[in-house]
PDB file of C-alpha atoms in Angstrom:
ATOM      1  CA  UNK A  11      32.188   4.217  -4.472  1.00  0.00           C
ATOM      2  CA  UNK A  12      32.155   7.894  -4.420  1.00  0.00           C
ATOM      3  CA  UNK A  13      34.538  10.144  -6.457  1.00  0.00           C
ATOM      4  CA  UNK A  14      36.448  11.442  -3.075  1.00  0.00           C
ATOM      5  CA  UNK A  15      37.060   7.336  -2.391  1.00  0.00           C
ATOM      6  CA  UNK A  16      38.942   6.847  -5.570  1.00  0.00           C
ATOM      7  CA  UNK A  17      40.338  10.257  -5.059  1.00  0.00           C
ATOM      8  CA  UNK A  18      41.538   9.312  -1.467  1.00  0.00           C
ATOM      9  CA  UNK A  19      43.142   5.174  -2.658  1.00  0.00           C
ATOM     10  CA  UNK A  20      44.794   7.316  -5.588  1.00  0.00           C
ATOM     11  CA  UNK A  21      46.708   9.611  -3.249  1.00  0.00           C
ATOM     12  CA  UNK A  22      47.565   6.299  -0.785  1.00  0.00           C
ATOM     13  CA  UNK A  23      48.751   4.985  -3.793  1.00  0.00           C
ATOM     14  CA  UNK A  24      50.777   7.446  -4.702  1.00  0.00           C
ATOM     15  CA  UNK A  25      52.392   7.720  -1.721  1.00  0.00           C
ATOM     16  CA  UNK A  26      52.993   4.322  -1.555  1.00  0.00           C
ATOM     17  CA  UNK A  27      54.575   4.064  -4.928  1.00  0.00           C
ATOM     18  CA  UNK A  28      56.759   6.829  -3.558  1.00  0.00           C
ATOM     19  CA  UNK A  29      57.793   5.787  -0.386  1.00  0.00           C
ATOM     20  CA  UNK A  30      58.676   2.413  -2.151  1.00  0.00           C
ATOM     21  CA  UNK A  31      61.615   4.192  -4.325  1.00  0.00           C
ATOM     22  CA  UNK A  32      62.976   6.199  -1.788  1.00  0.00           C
ATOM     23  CA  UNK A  33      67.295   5.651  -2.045  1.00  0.00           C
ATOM     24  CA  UNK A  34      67.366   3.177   1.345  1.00  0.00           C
ATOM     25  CA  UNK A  35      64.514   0.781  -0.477  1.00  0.00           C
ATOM     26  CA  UNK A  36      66.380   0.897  -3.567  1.00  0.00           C
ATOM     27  CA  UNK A  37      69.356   0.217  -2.155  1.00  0.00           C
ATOM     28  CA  UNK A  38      67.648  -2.655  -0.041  1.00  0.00           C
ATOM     29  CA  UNK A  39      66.339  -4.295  -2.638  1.00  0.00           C
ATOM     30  CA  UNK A  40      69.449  -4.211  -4.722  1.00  0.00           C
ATOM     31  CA  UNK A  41      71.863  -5.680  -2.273  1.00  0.00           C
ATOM     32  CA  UNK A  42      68.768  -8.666  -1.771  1.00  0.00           C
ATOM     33  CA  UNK A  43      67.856  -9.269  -5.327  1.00  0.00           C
ATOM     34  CA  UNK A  44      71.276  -8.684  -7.209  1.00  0.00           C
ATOM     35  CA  UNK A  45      72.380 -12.490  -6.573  1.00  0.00           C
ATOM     36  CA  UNK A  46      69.848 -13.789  -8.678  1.00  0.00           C
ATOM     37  CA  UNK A  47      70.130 -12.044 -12.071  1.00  0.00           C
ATOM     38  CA  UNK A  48      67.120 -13.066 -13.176  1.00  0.00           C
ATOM     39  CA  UNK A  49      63.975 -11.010 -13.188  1.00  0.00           C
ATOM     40  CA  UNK A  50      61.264 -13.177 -11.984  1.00  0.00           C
ATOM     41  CA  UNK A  51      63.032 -14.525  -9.308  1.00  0.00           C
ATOM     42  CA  UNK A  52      64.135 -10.976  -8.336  1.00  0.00           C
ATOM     43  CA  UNK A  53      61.134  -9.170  -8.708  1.00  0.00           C
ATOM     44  CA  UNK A  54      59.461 -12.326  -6.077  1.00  0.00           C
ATOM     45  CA  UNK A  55      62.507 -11.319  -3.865  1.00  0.00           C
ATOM     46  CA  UNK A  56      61.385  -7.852  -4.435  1.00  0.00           C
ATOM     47  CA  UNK A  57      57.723  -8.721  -3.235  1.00  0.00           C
ATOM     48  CA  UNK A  58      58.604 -10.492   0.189  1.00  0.00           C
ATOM     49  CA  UNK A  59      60.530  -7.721   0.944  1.00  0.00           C
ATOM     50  CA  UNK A  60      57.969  -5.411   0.640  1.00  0.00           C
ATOM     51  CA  UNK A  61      55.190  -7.442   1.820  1.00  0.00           C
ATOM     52  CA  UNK A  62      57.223  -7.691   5.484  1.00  0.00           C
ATOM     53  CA  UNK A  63      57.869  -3.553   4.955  1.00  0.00           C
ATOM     54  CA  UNK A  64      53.587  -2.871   4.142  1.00  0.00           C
ATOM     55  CA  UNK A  65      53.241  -5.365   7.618  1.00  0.00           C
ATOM     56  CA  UNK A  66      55.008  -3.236   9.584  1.00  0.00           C
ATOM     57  CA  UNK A  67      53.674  -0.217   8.056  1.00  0.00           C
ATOM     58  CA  UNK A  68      50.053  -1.482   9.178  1.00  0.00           C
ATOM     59  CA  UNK A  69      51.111  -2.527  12.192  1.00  0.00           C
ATOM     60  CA  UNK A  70      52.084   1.547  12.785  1.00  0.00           C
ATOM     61  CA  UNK A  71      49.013   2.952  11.267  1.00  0.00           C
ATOM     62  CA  UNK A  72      46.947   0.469  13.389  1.00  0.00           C
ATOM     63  CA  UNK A  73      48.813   0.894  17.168  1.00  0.00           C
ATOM     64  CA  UNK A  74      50.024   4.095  16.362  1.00  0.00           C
ATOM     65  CA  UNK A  75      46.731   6.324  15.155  1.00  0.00           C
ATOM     66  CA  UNK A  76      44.102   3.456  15.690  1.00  0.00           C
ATOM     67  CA  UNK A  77      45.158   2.654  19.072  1.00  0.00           C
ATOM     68  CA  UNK A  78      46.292   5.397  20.502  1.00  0.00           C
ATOM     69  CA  UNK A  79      45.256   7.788  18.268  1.00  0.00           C
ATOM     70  CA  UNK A  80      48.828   9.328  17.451  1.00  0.00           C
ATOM     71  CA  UNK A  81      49.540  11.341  14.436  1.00  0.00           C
ATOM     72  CA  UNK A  82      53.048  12.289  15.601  1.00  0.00           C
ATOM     73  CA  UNK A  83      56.022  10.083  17.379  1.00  0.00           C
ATOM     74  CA  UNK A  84      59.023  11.043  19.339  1.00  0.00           C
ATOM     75  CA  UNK A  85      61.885  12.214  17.171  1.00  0.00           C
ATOM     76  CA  UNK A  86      64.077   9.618  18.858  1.00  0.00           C
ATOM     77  CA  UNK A  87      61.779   7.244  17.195  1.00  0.00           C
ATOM     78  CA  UNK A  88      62.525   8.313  13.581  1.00  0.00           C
ATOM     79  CA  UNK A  89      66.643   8.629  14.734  1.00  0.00           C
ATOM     80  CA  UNK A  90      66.415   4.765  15.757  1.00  0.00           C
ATOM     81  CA  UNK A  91      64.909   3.811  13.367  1.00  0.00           C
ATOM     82  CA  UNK A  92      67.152   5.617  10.968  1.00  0.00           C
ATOM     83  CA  UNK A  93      70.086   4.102  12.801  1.00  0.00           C
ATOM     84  CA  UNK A  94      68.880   0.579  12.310  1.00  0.00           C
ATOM     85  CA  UNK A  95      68.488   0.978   8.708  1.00  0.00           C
ATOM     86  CA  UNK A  96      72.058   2.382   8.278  1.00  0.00           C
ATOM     87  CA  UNK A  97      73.653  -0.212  10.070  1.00  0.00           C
ATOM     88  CA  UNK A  98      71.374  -3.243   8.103  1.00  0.00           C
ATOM     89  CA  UNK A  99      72.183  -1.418   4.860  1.00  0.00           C
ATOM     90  CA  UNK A 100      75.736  -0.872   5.505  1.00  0.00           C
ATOM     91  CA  UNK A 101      76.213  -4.594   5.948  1.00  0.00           C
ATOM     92  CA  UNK A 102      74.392  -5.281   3.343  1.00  0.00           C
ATOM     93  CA  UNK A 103      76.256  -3.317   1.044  1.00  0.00           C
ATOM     94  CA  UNK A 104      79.739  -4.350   2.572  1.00  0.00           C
ATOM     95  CA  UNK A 105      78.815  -8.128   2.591  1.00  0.00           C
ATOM     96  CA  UNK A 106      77.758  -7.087  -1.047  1.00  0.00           C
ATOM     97  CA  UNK A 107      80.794  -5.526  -2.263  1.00  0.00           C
ATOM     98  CA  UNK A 108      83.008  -8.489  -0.221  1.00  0.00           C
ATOM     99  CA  UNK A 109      81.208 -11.180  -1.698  1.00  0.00           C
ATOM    100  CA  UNK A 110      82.332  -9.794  -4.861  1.00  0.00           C
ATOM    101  CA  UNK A 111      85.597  -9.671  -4.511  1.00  0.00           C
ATOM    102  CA  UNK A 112      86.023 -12.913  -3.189  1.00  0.00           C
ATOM    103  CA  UNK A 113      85.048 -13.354  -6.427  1.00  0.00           C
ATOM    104  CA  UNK A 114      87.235 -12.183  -8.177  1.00  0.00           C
ATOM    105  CA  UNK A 115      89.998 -13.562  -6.295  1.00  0.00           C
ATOM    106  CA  UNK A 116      89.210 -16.786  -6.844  1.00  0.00           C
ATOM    107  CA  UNK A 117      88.639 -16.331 -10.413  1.00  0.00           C
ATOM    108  CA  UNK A 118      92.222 -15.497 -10.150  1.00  0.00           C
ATOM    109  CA  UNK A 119      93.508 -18.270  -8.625  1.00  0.00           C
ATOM    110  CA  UNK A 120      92.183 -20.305 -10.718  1.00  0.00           C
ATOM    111  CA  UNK A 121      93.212 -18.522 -13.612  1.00  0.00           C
ATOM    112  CA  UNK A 122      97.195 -18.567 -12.339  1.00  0.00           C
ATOM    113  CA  UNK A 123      96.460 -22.508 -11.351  1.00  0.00           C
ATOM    114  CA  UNK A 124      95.229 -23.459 -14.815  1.00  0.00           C
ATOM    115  CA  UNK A 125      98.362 -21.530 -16.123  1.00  0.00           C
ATOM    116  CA  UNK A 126     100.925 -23.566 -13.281  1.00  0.00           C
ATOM    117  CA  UNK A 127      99.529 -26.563 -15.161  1.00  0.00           C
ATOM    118  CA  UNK A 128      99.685 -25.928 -18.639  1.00  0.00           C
ATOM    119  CA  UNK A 129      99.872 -29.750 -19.348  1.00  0.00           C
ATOM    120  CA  UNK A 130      96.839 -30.557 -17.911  1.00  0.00           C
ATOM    121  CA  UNK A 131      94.474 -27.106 -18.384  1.00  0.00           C
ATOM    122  CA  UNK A 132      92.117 -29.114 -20.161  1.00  0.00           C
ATOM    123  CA  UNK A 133      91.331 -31.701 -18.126  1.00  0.00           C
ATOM    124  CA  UNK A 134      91.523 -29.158 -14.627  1.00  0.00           C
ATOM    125  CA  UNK A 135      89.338 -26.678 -16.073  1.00  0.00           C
ATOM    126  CA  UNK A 136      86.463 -29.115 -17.383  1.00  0.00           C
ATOM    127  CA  UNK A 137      86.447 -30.844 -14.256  1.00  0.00           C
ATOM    128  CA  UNK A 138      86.148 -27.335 -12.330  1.00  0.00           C
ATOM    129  CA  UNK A 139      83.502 -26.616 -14.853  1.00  0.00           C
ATOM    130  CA  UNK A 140      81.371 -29.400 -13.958  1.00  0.00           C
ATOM    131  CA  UNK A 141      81.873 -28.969 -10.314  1.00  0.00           C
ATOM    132  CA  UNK A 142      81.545 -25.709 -10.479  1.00  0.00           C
ATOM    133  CA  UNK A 143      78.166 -25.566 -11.948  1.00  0.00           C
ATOM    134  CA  UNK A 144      76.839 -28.541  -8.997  1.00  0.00           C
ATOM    135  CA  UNK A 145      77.649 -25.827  -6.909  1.00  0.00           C
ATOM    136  CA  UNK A 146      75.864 -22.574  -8.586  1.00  0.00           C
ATOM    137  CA  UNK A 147      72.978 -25.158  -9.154  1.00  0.00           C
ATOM    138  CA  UNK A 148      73.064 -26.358  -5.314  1.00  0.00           C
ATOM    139  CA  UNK A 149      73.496 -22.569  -4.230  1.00  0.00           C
ATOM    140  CA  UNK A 150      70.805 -21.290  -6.327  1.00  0.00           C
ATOM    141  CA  UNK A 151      68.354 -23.929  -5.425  1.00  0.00           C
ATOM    142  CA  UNK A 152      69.510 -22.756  -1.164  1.00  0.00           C
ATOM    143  CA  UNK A 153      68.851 -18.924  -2.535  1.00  0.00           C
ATOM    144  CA  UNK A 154      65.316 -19.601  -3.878  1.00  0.00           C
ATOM    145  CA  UNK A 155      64.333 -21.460  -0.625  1.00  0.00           C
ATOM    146  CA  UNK A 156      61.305 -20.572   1.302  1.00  0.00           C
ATOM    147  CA  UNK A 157      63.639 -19.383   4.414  1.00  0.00           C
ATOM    148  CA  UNK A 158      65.342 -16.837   2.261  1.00  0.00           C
ATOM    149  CA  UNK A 159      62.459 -15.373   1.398  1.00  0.00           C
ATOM    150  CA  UNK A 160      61.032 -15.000   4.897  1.00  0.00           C
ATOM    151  CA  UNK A 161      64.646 -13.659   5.698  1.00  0.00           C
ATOM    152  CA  UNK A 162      63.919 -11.418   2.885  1.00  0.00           C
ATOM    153  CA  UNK A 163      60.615  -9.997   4.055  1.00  0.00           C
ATOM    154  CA  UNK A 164      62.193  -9.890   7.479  1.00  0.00           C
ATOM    155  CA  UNK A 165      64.594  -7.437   6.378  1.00  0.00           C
ATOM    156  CA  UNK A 166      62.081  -5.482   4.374  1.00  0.00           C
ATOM    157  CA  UNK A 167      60.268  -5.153   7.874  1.00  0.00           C
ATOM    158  CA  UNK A 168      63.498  -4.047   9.936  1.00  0.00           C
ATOM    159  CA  UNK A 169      63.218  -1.023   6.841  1.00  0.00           C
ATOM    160  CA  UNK A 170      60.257   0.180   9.011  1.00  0.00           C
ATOM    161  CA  UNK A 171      61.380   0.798  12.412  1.00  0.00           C
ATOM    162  CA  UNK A 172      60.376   4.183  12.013  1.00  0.00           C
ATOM    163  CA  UNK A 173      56.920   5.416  11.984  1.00  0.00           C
ATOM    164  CA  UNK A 174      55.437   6.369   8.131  1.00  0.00           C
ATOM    165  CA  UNK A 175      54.634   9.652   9.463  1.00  0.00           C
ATOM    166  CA  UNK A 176      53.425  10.366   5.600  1.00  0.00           C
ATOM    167  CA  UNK A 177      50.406   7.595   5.557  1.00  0.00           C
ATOM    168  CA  UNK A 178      49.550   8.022   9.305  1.00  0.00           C
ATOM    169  CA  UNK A 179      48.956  11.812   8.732  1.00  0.00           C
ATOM    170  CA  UNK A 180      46.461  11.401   5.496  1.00  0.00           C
ATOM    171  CA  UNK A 181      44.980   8.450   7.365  1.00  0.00           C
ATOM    172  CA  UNK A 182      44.017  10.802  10.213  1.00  0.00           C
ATOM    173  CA  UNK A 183      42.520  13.232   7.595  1.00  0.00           C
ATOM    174  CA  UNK A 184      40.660  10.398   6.410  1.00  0.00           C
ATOM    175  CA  UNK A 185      39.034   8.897   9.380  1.00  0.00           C
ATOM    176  CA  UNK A 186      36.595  11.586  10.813  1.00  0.00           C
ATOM    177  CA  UNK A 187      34.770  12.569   7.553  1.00  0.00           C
ATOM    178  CA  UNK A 188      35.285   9.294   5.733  1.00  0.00           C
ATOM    179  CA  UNK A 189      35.080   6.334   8.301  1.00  0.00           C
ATOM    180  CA  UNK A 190      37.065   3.104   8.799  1.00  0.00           C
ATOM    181  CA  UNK A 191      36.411   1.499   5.474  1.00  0.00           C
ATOM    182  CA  UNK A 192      38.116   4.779   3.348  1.00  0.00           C
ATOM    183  CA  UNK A 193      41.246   4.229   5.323  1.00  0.00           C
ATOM    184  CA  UNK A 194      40.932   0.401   4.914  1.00  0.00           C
ATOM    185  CA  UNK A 195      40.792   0.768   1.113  1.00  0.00           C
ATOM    186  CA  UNK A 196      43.586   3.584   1.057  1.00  0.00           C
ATOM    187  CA  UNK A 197      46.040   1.231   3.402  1.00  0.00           C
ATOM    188  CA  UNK A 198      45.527  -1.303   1.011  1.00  0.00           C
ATOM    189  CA  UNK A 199      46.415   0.780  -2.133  1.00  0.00           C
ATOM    190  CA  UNK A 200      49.402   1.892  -0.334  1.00  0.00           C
ATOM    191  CA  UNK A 201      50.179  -1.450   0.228  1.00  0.00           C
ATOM    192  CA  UNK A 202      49.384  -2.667  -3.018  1.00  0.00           C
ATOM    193  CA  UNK A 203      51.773   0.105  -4.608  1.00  0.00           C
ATOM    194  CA  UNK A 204      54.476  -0.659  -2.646  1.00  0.00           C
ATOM    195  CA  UNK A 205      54.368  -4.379  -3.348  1.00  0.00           C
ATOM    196  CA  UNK A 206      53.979  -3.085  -7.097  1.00  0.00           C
ATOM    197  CA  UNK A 207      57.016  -1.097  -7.328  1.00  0.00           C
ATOM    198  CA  UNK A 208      59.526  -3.085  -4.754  1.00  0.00           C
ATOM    199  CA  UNK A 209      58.537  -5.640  -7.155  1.00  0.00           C
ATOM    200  CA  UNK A 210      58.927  -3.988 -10.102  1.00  0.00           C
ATOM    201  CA  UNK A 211      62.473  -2.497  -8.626  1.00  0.00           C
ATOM    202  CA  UNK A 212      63.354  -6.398  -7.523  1.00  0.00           C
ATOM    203  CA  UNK A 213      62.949  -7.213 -11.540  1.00  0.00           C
ATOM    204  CA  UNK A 214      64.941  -4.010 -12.792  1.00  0.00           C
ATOM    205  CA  UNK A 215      67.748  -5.220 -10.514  1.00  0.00           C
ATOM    206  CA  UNK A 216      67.592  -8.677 -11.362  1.00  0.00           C
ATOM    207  CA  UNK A 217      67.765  -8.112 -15.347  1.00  0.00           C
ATOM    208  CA  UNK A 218      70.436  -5.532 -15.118  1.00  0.00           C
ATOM    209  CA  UNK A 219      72.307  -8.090 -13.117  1.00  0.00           C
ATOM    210  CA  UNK A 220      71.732 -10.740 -15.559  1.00  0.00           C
ATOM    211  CA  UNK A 221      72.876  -8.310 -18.441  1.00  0.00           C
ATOM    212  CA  UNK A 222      75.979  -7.379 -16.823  1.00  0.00           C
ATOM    213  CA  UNK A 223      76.970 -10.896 -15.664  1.00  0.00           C
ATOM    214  CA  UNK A 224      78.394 -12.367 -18.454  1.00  0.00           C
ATOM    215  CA  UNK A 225      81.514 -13.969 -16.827  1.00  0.00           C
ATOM    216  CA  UNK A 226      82.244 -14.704 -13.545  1.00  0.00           C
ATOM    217  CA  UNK A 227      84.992 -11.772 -13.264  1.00  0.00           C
ATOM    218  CA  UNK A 228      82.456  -9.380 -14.924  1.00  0.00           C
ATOM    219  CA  UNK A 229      79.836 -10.241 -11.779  1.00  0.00           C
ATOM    220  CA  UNK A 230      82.518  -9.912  -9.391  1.00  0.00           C
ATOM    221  CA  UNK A 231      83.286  -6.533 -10.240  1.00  0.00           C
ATOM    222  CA  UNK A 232      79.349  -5.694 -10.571  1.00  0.00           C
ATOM    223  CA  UNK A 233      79.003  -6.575  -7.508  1.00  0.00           C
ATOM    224  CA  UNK A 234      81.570  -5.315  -5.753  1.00  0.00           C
ATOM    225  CA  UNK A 235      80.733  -1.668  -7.537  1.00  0.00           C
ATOM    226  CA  UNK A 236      77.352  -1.759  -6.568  1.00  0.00           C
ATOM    227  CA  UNK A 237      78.227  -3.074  -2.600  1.00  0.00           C
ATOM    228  CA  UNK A 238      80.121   0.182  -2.314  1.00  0.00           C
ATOM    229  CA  UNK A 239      77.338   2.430  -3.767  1.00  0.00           C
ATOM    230  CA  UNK A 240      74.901   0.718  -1.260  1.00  0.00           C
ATOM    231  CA  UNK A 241      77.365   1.451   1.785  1.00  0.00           C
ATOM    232  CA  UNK A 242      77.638   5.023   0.130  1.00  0.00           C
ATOM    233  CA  UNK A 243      73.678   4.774   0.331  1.00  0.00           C
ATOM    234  CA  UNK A 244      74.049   4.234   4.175  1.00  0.00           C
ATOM    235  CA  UNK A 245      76.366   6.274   4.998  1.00  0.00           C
ATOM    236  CA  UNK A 246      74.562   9.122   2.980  1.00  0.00           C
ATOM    237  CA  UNK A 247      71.206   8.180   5.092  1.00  0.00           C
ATOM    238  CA  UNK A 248      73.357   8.494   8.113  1.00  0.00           C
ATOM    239  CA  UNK A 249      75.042  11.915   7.288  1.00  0.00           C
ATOM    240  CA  UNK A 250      70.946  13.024   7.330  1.00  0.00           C
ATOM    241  CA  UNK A 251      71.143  12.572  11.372  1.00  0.00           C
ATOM    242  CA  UNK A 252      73.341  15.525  11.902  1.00  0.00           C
TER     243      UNK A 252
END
């Protein structure tokens, strides 16, 4: 391959990587990944979200320029799709930040229970113990299912309602002097860089989690503090629309 191919998959690449750690991604990928606290199994979480983002993204480049040989959309195209990524991500974060403080609340009922029967604390909190951790296990063991993970990559797709106006534009400076097979190689950096770093930001989340989360009441507030930055995310993208 020539210089100007390498050249051309470096700059798809680039703006892959780029478009992977934009604020709503981040922010995506943190209220999906964050439950796990654990990097592998984040940064996998990571990866099926961006693989069903880089499937919509082809699926633009190839009905939108290859098709019919757009390079530019309807601005109410880019609005909707802004919308829909607001509204997802502001759920997201809220179900985020009220997940953890259910937390927190029942860490302190059980807390004032275990006090109410000082007698028998030992016995109620080592049976809650073991019951308790049945439960993480049985949740975590739901979490890592295959159906999450599609739900996962589902969500990274609904993160692509609007058209990647960035990729479709160099595609269309790639096509006439360079051919089908250029822009084949430089969609699949771009998609290779955006599975990369979504992957990479999947595993940054997880571990910070995992540092953080040391007790249960500890997690709780984590994740409460970090729903509310996500629905501050949202509401930031939003504010862009006006």
């Amino acid at each position: 391959m020539s210089g100007a191919v390498y050249g051309a998959m470096a700059t798809a690449a680039v703006l892959g990587a780029t478009h992977a750690v934009e604020p709503d991604h981040v922010a995506g990928i943190s209220s999906l990944t964050s439950r796990y606290g654990d990097s592998r199994l984040s940064a996998l979480a990571g990866a099926c979200f961006s693989l069903g983002h880089v499937a919509l993204v082809v699926c633009w480049l190839g009905v939108g320029y290859l098709l019919l040989g757009r390079t530019s959309f309807p601005a109410v195209l880019d609005a909707v799709g802004t919308v829909g990524v607001v509204v997802l991500l502001g759920a997201l974060g809220i179900g985020m930040a009220w997940s953890g403080l259910r937390s927190l609340r029942r860490g302190r009922d059980h807390a004032a229970e275990g006090t109410h029967d000082h007698d028998g604390a030992h016995s109620h909190f080592h049976v809650h113990g073991r019951w308790g951790h049945t439960h993480a296990h049985a949740q975590s063991d739901h979490d890592h299912g295959v159906r999450t993970y599609l739900r996962t990559g589902l969500v990274g797709a609904l993160f692509t309602l609007s058209p990647p106006m960035s990729m479709i534009l160099f595609a269309s400076t790639l096509f006439p002097t360079h051919g089908a097979d250029v822009v084949a190689l430089s969609v699949g950096a771009y998609a290779v860089a955006i599975v990369g770093t979504m992957s990479l930001v999947g595993a940054g989340v997880g571990t910070l989690f995992g540092l953080v989360s040391v007790d249960a009441r500890t997690a709780g507030i984590a994740r409460t503090l970090a729903g509310v930055l996500i629905a501050g995310v949202a509401a930031w993208v939003g504010l862009g629309l006006f």
